CSV table of C-alpha atoms in Angstrom, one decimal:
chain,number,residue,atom,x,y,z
A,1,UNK,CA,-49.3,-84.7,-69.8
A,2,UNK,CA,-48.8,-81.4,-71.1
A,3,UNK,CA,-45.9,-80.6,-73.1
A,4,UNK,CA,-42.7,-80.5,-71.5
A,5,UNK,CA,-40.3,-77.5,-71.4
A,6,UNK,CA,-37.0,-78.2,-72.0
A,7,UNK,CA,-33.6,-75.5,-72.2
A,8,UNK,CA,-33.4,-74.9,-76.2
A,9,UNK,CA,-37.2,-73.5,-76.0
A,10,UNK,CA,-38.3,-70.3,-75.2
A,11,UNK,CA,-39.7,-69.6,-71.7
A,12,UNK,CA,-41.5,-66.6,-72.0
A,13,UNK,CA,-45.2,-68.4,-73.4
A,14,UNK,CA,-45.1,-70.6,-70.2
A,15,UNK,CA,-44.7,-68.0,-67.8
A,16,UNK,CA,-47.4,-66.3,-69.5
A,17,UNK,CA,-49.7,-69.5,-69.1
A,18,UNK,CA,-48.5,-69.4,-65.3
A,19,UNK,CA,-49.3,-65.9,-64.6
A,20,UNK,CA,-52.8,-65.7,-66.2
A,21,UNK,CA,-53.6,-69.5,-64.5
A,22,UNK,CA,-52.4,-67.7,-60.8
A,23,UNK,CA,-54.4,-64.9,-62.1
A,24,UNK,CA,-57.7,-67.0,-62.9
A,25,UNK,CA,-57.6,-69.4,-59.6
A,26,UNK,CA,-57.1,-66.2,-57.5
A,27,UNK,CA,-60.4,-64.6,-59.1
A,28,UNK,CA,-62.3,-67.8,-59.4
A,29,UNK,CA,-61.8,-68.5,-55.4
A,30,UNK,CA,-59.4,-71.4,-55.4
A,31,UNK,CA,-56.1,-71.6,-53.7
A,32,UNK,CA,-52.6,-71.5,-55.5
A,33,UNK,CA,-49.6,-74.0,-53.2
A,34,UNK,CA,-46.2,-72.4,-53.6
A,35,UNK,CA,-43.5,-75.1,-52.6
A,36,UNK,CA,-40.5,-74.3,-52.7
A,37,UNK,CA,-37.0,-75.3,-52.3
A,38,UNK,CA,-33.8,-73.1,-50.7
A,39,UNK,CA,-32.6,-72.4,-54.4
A,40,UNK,CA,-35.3,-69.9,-54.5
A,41,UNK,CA,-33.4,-68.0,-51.2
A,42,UNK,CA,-29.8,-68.9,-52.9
A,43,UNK,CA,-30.6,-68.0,-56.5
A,44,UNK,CA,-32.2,-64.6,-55.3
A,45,UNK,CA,-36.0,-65.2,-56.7
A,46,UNK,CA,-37.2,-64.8,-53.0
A,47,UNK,CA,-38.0,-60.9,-53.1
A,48,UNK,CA,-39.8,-62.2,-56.7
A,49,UNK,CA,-41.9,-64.8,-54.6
A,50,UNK,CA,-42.6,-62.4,-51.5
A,51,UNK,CA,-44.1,-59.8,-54.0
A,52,UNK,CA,-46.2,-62.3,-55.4
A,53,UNK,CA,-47.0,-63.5,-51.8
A,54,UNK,CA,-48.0,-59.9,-51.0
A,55,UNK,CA,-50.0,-59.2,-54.1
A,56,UNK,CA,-52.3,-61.8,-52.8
A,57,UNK,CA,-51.8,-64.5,-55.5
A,58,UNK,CA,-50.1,-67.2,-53.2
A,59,UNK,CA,-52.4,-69.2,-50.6
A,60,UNK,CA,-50.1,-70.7,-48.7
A,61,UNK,CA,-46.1,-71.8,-48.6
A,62,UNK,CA,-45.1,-75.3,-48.4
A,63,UNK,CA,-41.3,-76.2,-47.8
A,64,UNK,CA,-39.0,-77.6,-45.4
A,65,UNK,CA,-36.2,-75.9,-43.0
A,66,UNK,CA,-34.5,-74.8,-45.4
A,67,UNK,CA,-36.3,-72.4,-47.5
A,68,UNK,CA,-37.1,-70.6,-44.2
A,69,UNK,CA,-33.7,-70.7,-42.6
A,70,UNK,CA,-31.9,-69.1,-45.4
A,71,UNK,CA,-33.9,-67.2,-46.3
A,72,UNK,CA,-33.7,-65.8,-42.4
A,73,UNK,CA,-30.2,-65.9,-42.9
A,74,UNK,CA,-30.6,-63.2,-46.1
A,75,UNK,CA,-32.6,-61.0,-43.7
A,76,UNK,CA,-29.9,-61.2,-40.9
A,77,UNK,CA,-26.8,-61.7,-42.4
A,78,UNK,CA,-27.1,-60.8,-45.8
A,79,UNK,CA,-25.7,-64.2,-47.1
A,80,UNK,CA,-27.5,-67.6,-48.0
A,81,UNK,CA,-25.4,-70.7,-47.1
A,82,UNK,CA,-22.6,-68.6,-46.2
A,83,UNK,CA,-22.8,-66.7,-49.5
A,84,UNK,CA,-22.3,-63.2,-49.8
A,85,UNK,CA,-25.6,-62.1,-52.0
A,86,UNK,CA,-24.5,-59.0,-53.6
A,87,UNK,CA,-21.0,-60.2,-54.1
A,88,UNK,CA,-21.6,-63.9,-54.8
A,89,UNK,CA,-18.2,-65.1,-52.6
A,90,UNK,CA,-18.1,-67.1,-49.6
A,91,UNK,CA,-17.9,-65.3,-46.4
A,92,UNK,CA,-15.5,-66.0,-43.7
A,93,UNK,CA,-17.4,-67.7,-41.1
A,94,UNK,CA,-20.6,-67.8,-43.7
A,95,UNK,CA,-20.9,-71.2,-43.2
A,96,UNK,CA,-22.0,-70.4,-39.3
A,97,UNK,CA,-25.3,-68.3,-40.7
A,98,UNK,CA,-27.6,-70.4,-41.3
A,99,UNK,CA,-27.2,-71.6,-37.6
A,100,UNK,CA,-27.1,-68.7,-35.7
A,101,UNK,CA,-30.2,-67.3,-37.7
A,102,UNK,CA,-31.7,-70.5,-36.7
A,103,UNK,CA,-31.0,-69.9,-32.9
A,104,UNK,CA,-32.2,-66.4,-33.3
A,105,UNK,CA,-35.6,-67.7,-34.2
A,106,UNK,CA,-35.3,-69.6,-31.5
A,107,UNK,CA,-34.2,-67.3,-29.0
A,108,UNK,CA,-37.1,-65.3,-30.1
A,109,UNK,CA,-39.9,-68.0,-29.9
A,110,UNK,CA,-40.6,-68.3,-33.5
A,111,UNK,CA,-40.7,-67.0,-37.2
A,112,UNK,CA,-43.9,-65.4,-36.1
A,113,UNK,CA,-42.5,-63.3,-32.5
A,114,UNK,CA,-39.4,-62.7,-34.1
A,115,UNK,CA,-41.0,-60.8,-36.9
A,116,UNK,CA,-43.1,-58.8,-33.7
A,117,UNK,CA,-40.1,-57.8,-31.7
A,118,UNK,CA,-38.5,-56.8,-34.7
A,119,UNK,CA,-36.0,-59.4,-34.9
A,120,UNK,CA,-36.9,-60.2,-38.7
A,121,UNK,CA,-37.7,-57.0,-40.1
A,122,UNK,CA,-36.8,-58.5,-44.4
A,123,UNK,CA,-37.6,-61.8,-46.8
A,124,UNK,CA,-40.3,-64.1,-47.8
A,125,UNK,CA,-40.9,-65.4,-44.2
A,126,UNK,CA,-41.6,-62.0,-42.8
A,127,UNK,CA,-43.6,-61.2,-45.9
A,128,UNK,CA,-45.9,-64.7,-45.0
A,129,UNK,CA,-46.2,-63.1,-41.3
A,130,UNK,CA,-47.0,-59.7,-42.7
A,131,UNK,CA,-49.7,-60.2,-45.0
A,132,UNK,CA,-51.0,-63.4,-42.7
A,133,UNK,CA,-50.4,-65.8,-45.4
A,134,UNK,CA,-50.2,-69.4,-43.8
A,135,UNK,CA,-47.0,-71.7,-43.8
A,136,UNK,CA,-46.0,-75.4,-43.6
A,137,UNK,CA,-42.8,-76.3,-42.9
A,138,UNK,CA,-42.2,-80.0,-43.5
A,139,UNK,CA,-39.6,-81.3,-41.7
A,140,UNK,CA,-36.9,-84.4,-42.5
A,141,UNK,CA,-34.7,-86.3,-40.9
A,142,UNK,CA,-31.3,-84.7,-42.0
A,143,UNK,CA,-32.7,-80.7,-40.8
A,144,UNK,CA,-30.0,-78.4,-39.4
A,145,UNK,CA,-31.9,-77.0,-35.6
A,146,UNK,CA,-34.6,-77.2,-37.2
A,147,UNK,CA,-36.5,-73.7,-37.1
A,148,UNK,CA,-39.3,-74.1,-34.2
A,149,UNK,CA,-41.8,-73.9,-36.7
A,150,UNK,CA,-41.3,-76.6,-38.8
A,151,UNK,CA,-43.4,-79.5,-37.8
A,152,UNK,CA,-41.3,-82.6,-37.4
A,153,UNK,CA,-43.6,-85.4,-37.4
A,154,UNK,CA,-44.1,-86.6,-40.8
A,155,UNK,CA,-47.6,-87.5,-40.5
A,156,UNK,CA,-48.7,-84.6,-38.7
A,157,UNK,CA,-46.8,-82.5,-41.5
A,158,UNK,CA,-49.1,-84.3,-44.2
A,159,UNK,CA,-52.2,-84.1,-42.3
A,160,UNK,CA,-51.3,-80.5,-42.5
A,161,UNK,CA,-50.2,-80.0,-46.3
A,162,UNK,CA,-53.4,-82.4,-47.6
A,163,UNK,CA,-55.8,-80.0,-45.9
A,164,UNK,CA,-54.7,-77.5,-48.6
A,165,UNK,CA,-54.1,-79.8,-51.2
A,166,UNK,CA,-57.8,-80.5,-51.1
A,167,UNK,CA,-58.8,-76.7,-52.1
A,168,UNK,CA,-55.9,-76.3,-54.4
A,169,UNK,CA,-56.3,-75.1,-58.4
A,170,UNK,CA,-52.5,-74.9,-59.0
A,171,UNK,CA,-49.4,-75.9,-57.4
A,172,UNK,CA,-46.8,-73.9,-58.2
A,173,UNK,CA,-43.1,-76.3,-57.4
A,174,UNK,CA,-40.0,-75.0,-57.5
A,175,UNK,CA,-37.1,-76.6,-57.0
A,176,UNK,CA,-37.6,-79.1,-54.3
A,177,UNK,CA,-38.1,-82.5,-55.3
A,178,UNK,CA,-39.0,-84.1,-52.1
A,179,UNK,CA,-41.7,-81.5,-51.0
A,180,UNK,CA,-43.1,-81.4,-55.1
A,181,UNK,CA,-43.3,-85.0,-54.8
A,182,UNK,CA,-45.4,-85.2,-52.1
A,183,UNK,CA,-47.5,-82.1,-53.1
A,184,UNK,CA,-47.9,-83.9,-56.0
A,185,UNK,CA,-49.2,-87.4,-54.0
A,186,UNK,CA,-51.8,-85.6,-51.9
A,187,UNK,CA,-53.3,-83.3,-54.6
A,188,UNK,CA,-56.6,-84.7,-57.2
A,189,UNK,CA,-55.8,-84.0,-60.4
A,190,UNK,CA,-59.8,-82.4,-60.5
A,191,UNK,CA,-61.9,-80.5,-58.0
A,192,UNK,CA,-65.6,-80.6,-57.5
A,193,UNK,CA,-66.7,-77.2,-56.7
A,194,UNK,CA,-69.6,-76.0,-54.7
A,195,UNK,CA,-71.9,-75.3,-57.6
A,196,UNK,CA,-71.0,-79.2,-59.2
A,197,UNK,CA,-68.2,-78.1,-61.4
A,198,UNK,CA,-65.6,-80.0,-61.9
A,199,UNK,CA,-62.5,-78.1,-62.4
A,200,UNK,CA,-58.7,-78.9,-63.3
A,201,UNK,CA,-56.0,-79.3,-60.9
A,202,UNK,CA,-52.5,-77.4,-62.6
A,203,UNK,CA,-49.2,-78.6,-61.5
A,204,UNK,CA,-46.0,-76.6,-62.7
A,205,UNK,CA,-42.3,-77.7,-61.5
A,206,UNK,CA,-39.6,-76.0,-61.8
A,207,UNK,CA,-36.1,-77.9,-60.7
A,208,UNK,CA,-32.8,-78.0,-62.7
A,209,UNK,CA,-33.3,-81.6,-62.1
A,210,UNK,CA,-35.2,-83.2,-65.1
A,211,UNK,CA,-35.9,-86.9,-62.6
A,212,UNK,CA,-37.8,-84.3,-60.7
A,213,UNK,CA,-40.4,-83.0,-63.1
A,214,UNK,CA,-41.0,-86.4,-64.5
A,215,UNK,CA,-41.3,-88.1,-61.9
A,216,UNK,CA,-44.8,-85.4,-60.8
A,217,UNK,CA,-46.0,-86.3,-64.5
A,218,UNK,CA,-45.2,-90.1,-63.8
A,219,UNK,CA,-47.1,-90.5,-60.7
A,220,UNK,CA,-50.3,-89.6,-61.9
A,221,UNK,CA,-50.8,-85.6,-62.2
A,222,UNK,CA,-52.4,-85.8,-65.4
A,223,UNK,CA,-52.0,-82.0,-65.0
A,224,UNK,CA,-48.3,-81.1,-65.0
A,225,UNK,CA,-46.3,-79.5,-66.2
């Protein structure tokens, strides 16, 4: 296991690795896995991760309900989980958002039509429509709605995330434990390639919980980080 990062060390070498690894499996044909958790949407990184998304360095999104629906929520009603996200305060009624983006979606048909009529015209999901860049929304037991494109059989929803953990070079996880987890179950820890080389498998987690980054190392991925 590589070595860990912790909050009295410096940051900025690690994000270094991580860009020049995103960099290298781009140019060297593999795929990078963002997951990631609705404290991307509520801490404001999403515009960070849609620009990465549209530079072409992220594969595909894995998440659940809620990364999507907040993230909707920004896009319509400027807050996430009721929070205002210039101001940082609770809005009266906020707490009604996150549903009412989710029955626009639904009204509309989908992430996908409601992005083509014009519904959702801002954020990280219409950036994964724009640029074509596939999704999988994992579903659980305890989603709000959920969003009609979240797939809500757990089997079919690892059938679909294990298809892409099979081409993956790096997972990049951030902040959701559950969906990291599993990433982290269904992914080698090396890849044959075409040609016969074998090549590394690179799993980073970010989550303010530490139970969460240890337990990707614990279960096997050699690789994280």
């Amino acid at each position: 296991v590589m070595p860990m990062v912790s909050s009295e060390k410096p940051k900025a070498q690690t994000i270094k690795q991580v860009a020049s690894l995103i960099r290298e499996v781009r140019d060297d044909g593999r795929k990078t896995i963002a997951v990631a958790g609705p404290a991307v949407i509520h801490t404001g990184a999403a515009e960070h991760l849609a620009r990465l998304v549209s530079a072409g360095y992220v594969s595909v999104l894995f998440g659940g309900n809620a990364v999507a629906t907040h993230d909707i929520e920004v896009a319509l009603f400027g807050t996430s989980l009721g929070i205002d996200m210039k101001s940082g305060v609770p809005v009266p009624g906020g707490h009604e958002h996150h549903l009412r983006a989710i029955n626009r979606i639904r009204a509309a048909g989908g992430i996908r039509d409601a992005v083509e009529k014009g519904v959702l015209a801002s954020g990280l999901m219409y950036t994964l429509v724009k640029t074509g860049t596939p999704d999988i929304l994992a579903g659980s037991i305890r989603d709000d709605g959920p969003l009609p494109d979240v797939i809500t059989g757990v089997i079919e929803a690892q059938d679909a995330m294990r298809a892409w953990c099979r081409e993956a070079g790096a997972c990049i996880m951030l902040s959701t434990m559950l969906h990291s987890i599993a990433t982290g179950n269904m992914t080698p820890s090396f890849r044959v390639m075409p040609d016969g080389t074998v090549r590394q498998v690179y799993f980073y987690s970010v989550d303010v919980s530490e139970f969460a980054v240890n337990k990707l190392g614990d279960r096997g991925s050699l690789s994280a980080k």
